[in-house]
PDB file of C-alpha atoms in Angstrom:
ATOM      1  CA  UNK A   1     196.101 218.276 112.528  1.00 58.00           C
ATOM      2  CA  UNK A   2     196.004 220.500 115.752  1.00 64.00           C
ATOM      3  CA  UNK A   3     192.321 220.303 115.592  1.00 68.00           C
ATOM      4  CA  UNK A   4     191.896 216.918 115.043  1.00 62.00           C
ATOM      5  CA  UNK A   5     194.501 216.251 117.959  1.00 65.00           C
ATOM      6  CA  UNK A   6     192.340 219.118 120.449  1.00 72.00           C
ATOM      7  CA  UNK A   7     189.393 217.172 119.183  1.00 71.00           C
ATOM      8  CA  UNK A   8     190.794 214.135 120.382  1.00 67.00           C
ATOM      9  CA  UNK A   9     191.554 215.273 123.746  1.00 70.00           C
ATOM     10  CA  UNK A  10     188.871 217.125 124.379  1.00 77.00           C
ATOM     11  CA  UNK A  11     186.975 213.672 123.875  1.00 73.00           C
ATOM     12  CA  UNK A  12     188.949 211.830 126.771  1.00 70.00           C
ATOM     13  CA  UNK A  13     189.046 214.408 128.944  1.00 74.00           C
ATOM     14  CA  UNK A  14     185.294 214.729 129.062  1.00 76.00           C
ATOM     15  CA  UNK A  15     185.283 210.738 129.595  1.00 75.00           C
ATOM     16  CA  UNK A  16     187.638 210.903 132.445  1.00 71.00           C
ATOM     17  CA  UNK A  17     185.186 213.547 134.298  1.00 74.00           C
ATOM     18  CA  UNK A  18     182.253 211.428 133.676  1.00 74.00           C
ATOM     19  CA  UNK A  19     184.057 208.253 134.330  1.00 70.00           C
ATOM     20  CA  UNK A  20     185.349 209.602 137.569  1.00 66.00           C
ATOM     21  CA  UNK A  21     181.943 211.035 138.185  1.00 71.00           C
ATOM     22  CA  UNK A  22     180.706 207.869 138.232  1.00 68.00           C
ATOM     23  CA  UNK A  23     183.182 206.336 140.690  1.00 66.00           C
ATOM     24  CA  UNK A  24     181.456 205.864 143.817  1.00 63.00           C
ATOM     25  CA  UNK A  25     183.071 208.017 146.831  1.00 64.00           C
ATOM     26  CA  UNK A  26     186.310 206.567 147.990  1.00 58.00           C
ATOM     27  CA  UNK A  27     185.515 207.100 151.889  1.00 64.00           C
ATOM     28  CA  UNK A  28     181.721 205.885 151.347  1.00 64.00           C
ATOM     29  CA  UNK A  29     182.029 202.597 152.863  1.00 65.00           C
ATOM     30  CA  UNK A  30     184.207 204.633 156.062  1.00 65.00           C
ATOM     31  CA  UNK A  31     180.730 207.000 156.518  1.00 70.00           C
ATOM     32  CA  UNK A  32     178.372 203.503 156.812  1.00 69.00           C
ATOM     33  CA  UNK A  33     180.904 202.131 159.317  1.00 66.00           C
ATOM     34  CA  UNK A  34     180.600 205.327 161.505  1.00 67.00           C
ATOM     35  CA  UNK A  35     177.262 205.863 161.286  1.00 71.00           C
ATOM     36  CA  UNK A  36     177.305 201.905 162.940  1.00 65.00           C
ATOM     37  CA  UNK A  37     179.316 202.741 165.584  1.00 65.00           C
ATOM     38  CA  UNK A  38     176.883 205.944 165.565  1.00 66.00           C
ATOM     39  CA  UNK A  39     173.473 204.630 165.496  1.00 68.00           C
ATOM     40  CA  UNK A  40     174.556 201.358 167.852  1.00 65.00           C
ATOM     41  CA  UNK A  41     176.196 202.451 171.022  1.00 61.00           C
ATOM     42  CA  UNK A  42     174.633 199.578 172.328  1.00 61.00           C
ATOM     43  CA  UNK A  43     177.253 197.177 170.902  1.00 58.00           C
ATOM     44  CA  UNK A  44     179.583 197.251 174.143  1.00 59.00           C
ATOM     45  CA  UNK A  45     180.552 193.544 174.020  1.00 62.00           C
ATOM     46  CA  UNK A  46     183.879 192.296 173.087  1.00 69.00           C
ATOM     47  CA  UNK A  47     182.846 190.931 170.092  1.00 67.00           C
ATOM     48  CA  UNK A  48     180.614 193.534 168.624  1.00 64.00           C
ATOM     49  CA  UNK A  49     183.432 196.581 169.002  1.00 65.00           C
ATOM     50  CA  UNK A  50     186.071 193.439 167.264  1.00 71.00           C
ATOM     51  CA  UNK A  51     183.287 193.252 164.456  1.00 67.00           C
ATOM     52  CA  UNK A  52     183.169 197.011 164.564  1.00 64.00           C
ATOM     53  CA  UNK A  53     186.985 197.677 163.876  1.00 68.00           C
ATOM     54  CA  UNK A  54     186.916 194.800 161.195  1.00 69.00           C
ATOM     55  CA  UNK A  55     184.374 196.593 159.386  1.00 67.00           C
ATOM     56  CA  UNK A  56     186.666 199.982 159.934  1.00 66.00           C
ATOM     57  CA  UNK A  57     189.588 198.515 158.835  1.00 70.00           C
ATOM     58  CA  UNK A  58     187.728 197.207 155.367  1.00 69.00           C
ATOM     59  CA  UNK A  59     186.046 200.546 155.048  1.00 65.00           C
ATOM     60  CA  UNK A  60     189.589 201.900 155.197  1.00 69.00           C
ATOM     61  CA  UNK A  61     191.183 199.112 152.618  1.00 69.00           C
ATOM     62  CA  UNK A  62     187.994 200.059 150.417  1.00 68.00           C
ATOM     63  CA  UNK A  63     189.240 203.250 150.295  1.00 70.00           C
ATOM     64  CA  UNK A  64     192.740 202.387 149.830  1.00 70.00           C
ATOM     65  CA  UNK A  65     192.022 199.918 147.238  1.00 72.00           C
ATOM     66  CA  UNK A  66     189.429 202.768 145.251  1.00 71.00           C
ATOM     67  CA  UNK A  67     192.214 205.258 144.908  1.00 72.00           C
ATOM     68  CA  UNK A  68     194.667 203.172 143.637  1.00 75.00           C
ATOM     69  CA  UNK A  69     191.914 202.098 140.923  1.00 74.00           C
ATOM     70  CA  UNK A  70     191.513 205.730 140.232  1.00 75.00           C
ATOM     71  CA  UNK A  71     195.374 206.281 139.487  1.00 78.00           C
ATOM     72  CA  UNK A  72     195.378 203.140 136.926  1.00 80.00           C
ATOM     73  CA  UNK A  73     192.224 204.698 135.609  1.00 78.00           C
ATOM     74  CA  UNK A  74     193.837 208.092 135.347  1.00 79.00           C
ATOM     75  CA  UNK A  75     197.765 206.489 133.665  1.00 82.00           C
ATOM     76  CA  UNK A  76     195.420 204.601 130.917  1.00 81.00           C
ATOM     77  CA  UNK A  77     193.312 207.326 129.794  1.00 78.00           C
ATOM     78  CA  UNK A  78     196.999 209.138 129.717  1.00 82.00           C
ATOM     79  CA  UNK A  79     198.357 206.635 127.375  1.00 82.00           C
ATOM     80  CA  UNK A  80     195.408 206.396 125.544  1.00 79.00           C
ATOM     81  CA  UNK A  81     195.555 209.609 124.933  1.00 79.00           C
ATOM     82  CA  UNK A  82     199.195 209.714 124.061  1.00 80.00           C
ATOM     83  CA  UNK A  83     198.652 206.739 121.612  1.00 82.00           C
ATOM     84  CA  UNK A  84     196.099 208.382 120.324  1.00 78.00           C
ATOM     85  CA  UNK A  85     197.762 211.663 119.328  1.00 79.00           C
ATOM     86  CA  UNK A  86     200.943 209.656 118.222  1.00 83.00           C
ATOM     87  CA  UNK A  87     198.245 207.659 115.636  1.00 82.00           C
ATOM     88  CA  UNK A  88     197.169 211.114 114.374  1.00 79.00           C
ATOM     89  CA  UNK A  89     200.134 212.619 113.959  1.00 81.00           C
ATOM     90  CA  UNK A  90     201.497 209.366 111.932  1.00 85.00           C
ATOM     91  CA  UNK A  91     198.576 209.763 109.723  1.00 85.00           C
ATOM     92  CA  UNK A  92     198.904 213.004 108.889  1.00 83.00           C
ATOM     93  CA  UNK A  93     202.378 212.421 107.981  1.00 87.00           C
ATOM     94  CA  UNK A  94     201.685 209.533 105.744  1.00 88.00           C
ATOM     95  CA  UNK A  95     199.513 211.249 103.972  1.00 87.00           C
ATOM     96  CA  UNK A  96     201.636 213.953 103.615  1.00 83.00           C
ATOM     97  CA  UNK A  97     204.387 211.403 102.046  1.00 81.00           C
ATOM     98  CA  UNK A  98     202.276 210.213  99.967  1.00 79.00           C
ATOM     99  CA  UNK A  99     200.657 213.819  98.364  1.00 79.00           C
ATOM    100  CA  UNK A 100     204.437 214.955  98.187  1.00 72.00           C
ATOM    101  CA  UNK A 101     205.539 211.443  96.484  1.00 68.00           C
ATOM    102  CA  UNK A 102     202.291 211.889  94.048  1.00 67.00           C
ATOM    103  CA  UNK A 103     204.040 215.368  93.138  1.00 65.00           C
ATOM    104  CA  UNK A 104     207.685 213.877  92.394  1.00 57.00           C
ATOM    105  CA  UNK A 105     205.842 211.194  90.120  1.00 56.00           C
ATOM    106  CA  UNK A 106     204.377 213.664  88.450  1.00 54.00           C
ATOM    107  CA  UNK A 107     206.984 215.870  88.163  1.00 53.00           C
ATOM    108  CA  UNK A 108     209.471 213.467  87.792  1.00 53.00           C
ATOM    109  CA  UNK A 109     212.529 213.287  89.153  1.00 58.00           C
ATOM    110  CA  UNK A 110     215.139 216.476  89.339  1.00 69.00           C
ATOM    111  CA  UNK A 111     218.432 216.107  88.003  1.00 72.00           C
ATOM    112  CA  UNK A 112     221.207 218.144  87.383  1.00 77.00           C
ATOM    113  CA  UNK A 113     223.777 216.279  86.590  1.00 81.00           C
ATOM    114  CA  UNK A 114     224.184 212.913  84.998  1.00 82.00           C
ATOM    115  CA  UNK A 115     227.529 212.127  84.288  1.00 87.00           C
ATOM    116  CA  UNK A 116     228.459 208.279  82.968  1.00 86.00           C
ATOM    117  CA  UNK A 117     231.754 207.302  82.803  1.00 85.00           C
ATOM    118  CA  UNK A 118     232.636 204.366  80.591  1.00 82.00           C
ATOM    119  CA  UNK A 119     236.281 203.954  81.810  1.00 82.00           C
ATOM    120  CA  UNK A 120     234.967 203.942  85.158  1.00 84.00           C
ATOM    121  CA  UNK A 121     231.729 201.686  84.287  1.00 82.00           C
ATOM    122  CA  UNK A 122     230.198 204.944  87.046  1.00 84.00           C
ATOM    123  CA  UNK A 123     227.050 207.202  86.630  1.00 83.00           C
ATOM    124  CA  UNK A 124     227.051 209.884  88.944  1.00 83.00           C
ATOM    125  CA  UNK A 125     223.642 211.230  89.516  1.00 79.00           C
ATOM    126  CA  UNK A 126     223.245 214.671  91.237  1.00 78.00           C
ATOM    127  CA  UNK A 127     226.998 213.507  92.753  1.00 72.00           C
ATOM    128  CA  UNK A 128     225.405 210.169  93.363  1.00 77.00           C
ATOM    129  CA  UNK A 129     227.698 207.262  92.156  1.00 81.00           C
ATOM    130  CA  UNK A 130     226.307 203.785  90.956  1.00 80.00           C
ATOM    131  CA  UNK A 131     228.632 201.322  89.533  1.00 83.00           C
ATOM    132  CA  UNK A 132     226.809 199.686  86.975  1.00 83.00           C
ATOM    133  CA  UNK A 133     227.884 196.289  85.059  1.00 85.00           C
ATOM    134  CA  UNK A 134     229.220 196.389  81.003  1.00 86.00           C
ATOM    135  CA  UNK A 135     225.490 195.625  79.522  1.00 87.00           C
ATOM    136  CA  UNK A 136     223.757 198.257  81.499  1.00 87.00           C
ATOM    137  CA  UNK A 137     226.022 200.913  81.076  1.00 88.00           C
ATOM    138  CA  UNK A 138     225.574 200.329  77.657  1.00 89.00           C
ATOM    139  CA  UNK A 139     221.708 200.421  77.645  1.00 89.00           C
ATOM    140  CA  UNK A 140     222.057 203.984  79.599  1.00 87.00           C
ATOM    141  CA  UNK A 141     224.751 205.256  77.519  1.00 89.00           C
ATOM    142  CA  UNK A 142     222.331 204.848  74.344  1.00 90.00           C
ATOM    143  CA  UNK A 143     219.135 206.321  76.460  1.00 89.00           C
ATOM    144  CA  UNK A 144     221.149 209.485  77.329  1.00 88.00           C
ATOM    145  CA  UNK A 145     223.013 209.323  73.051  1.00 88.00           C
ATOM    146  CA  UNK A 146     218.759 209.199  72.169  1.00 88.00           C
ATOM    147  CA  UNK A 147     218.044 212.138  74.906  1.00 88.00           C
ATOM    148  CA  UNK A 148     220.459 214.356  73.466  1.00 87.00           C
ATOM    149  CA  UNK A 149     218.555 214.074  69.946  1.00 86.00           C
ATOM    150  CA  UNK A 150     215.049 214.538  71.750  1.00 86.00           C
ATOM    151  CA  UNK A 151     214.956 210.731  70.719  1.00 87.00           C
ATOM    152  CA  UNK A 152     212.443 207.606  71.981  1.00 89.00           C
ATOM    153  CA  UNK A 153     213.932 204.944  71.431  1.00 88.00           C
ATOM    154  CA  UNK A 154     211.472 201.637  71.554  1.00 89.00           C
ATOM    155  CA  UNK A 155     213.234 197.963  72.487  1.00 88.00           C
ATOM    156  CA  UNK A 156     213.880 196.779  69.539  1.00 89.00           C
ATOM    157  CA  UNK A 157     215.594 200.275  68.852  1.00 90.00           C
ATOM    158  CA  UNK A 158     217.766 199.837  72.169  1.00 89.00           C
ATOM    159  CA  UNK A 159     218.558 196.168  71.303  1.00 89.00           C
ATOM    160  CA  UNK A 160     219.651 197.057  67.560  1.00 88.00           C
ATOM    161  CA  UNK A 161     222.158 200.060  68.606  1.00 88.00           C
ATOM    162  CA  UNK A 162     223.674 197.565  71.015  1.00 88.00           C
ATOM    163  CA  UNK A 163     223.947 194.773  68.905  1.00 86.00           C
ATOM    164  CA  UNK A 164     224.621 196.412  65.703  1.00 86.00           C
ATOM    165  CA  UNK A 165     221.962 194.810  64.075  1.00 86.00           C
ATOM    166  CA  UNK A 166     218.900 196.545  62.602  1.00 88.00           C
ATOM    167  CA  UNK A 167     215.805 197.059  64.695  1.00 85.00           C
ATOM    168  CA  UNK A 168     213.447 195.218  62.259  1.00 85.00           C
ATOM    169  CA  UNK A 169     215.925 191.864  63.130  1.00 84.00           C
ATOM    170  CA  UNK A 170     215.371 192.521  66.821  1.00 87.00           C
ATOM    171  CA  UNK A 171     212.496 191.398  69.539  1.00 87.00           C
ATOM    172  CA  UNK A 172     211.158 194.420  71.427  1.00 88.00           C
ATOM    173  CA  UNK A 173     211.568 192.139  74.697  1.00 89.00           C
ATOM    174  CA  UNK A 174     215.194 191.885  74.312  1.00 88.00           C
ATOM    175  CA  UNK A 175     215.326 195.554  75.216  1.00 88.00           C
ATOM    176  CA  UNK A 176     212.431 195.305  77.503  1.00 88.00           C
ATOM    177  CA  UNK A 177     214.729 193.365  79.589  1.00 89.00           C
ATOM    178  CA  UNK A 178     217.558 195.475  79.189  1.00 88.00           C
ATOM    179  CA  UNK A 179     215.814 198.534  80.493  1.00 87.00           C
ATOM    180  CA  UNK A 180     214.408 195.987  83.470  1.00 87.00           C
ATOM    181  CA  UNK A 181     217.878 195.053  84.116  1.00 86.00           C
ATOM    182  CA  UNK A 182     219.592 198.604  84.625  1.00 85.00           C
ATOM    183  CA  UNK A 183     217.024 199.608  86.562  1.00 83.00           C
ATOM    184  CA  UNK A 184     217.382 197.153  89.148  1.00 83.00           C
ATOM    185  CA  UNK A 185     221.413 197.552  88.410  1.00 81.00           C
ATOM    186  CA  UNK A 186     220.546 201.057  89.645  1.00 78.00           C
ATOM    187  CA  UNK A 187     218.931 199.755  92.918  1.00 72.00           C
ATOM    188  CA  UNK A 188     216.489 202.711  93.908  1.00 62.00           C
ATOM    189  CA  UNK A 189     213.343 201.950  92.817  1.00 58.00           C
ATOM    190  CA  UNK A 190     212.350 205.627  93.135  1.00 57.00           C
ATOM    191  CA  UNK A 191     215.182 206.669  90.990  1.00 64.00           C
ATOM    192  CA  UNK A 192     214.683 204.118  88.433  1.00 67.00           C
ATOM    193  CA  UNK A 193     211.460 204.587  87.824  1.00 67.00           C
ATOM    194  CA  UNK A 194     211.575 207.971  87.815  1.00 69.00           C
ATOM    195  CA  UNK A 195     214.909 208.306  85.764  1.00 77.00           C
ATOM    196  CA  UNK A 196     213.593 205.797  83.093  1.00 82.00           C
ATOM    197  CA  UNK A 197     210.424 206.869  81.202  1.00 82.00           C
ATOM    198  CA  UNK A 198     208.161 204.238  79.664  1.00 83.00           C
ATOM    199  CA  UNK A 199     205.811 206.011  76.888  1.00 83.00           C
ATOM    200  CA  UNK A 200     203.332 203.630  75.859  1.00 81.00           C
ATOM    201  CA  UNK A 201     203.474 202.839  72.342  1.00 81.00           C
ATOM    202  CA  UNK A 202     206.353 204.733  71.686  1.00 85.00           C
ATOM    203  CA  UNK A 203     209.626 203.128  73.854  1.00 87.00           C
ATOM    204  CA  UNK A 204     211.776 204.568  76.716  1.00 87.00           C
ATOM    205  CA  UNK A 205     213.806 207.750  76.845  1.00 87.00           C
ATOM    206  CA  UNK A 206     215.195 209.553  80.194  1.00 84.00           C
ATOM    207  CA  UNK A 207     213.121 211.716  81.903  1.00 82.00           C
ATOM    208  CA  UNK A 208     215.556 214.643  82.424  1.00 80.00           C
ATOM    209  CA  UNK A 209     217.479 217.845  80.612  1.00 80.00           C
ATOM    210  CA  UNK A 210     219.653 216.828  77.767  1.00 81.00           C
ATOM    211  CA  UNK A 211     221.598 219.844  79.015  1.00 84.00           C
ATOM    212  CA  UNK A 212     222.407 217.829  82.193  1.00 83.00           C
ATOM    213  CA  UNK A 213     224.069 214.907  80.452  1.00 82.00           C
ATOM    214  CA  UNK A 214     227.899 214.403  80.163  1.00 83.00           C
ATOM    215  CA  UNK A 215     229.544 210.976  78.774  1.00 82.00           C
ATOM    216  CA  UNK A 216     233.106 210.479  79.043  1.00 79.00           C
TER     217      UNK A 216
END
């Protein structure tokens, strides 16, 4: 990052040189108007010496007018640079988000607590409290019963401990949505997902350490 951001400056401070390099000399137009007056002592009339301090008062709002250009010049290439360096620095960081997101995917999420509360219709999650509704803290309360036994439970497994029917009887999308509707009860999309495992071909169980669960 500290390279890139030298590199970057580095870069637009060797274009300001050149660029001011190429400027041409503020008090240029001043030196042509002298050498006039110079070169042409002849001009004695009224008129020439009026023509003559016209063309010294341009040559000296030339001047004026070039080193004003060369401030804006020098405030943009500032902010450039500025905006530039702010770009780079977002960057890195969003790709440092990202890599460390990519690692709590993988990892999953770290929990070491999950309390649910029935009386309470509460989970507390690392101290974290979500009030959930009746049918969702039902559908967690049997993830975290099947966690316990090192369980996966697939939807139609969820929707037949719920409704006290057997699994065969039940349509795996009924738990499907079940599962789809505590996460969202739980809000966090991050948490959810994360909290929630889908194993294909095999059904849902939590992702965390059975040893970490307490139902009251």
């Amino acid at each position: 990052m500290v390279a890139g951001i030298a590199a970057i400056v580095l870069v637009l401070g060797v274009t300001a040189v050149l660029l001011f390099m190429s400027l041409p000399d503020a008090n240029a137009f001043n030196m042509r108007v002298e050498r006039l007056f110079v070169e042409n002592d002849t001009l004695t009339g009224n008129a020439e010496i009026k023509l003559l301090e016209i063309l010294a008062q341009s040559g000296t709002a030339f001047s004026d007018t070039l080193a004003s250009y060369r401030f804006v010049i020098f405030v943009l290439l500032i902010f450039a640079t500025a905006l530039l360096v702010t770009a780079v620095a977002f960057l890195v960081m969003l790709i440092a988000l990202n890599r460390r997101m990519g690692r709590i995917e993988r990892q999953g999420i770290e929990v070491n607590s999950l309390l649910i509360s029935r009386d309470q219709k509460s989970v507390y999650l690392n101290d974290f409290e979500f009030k959930l509704t009746d049918a969702a803290l039902e559908t967690l309360s049997v993830l975290a019963e099947a966690r316990m036994d090192d369980e996966v439970l697939s939807g139609a497994e969820i929707e037949g401990v719920i409704s006290g029917r057997d699994p065969s009887d039940c349509d795996e999308a009924a738990g499907a949505t079940r599962i789809k509707r505590l996460r969202d009860t739980l809000g966090n999309q991050l948490v959810s997902e994360l909290l929630i495992k889908n194993i294909a071909r095999k059904g849902y169980m939590l992702a965390i350490d059975k040893n970490v669960i307490k139902m009251v």
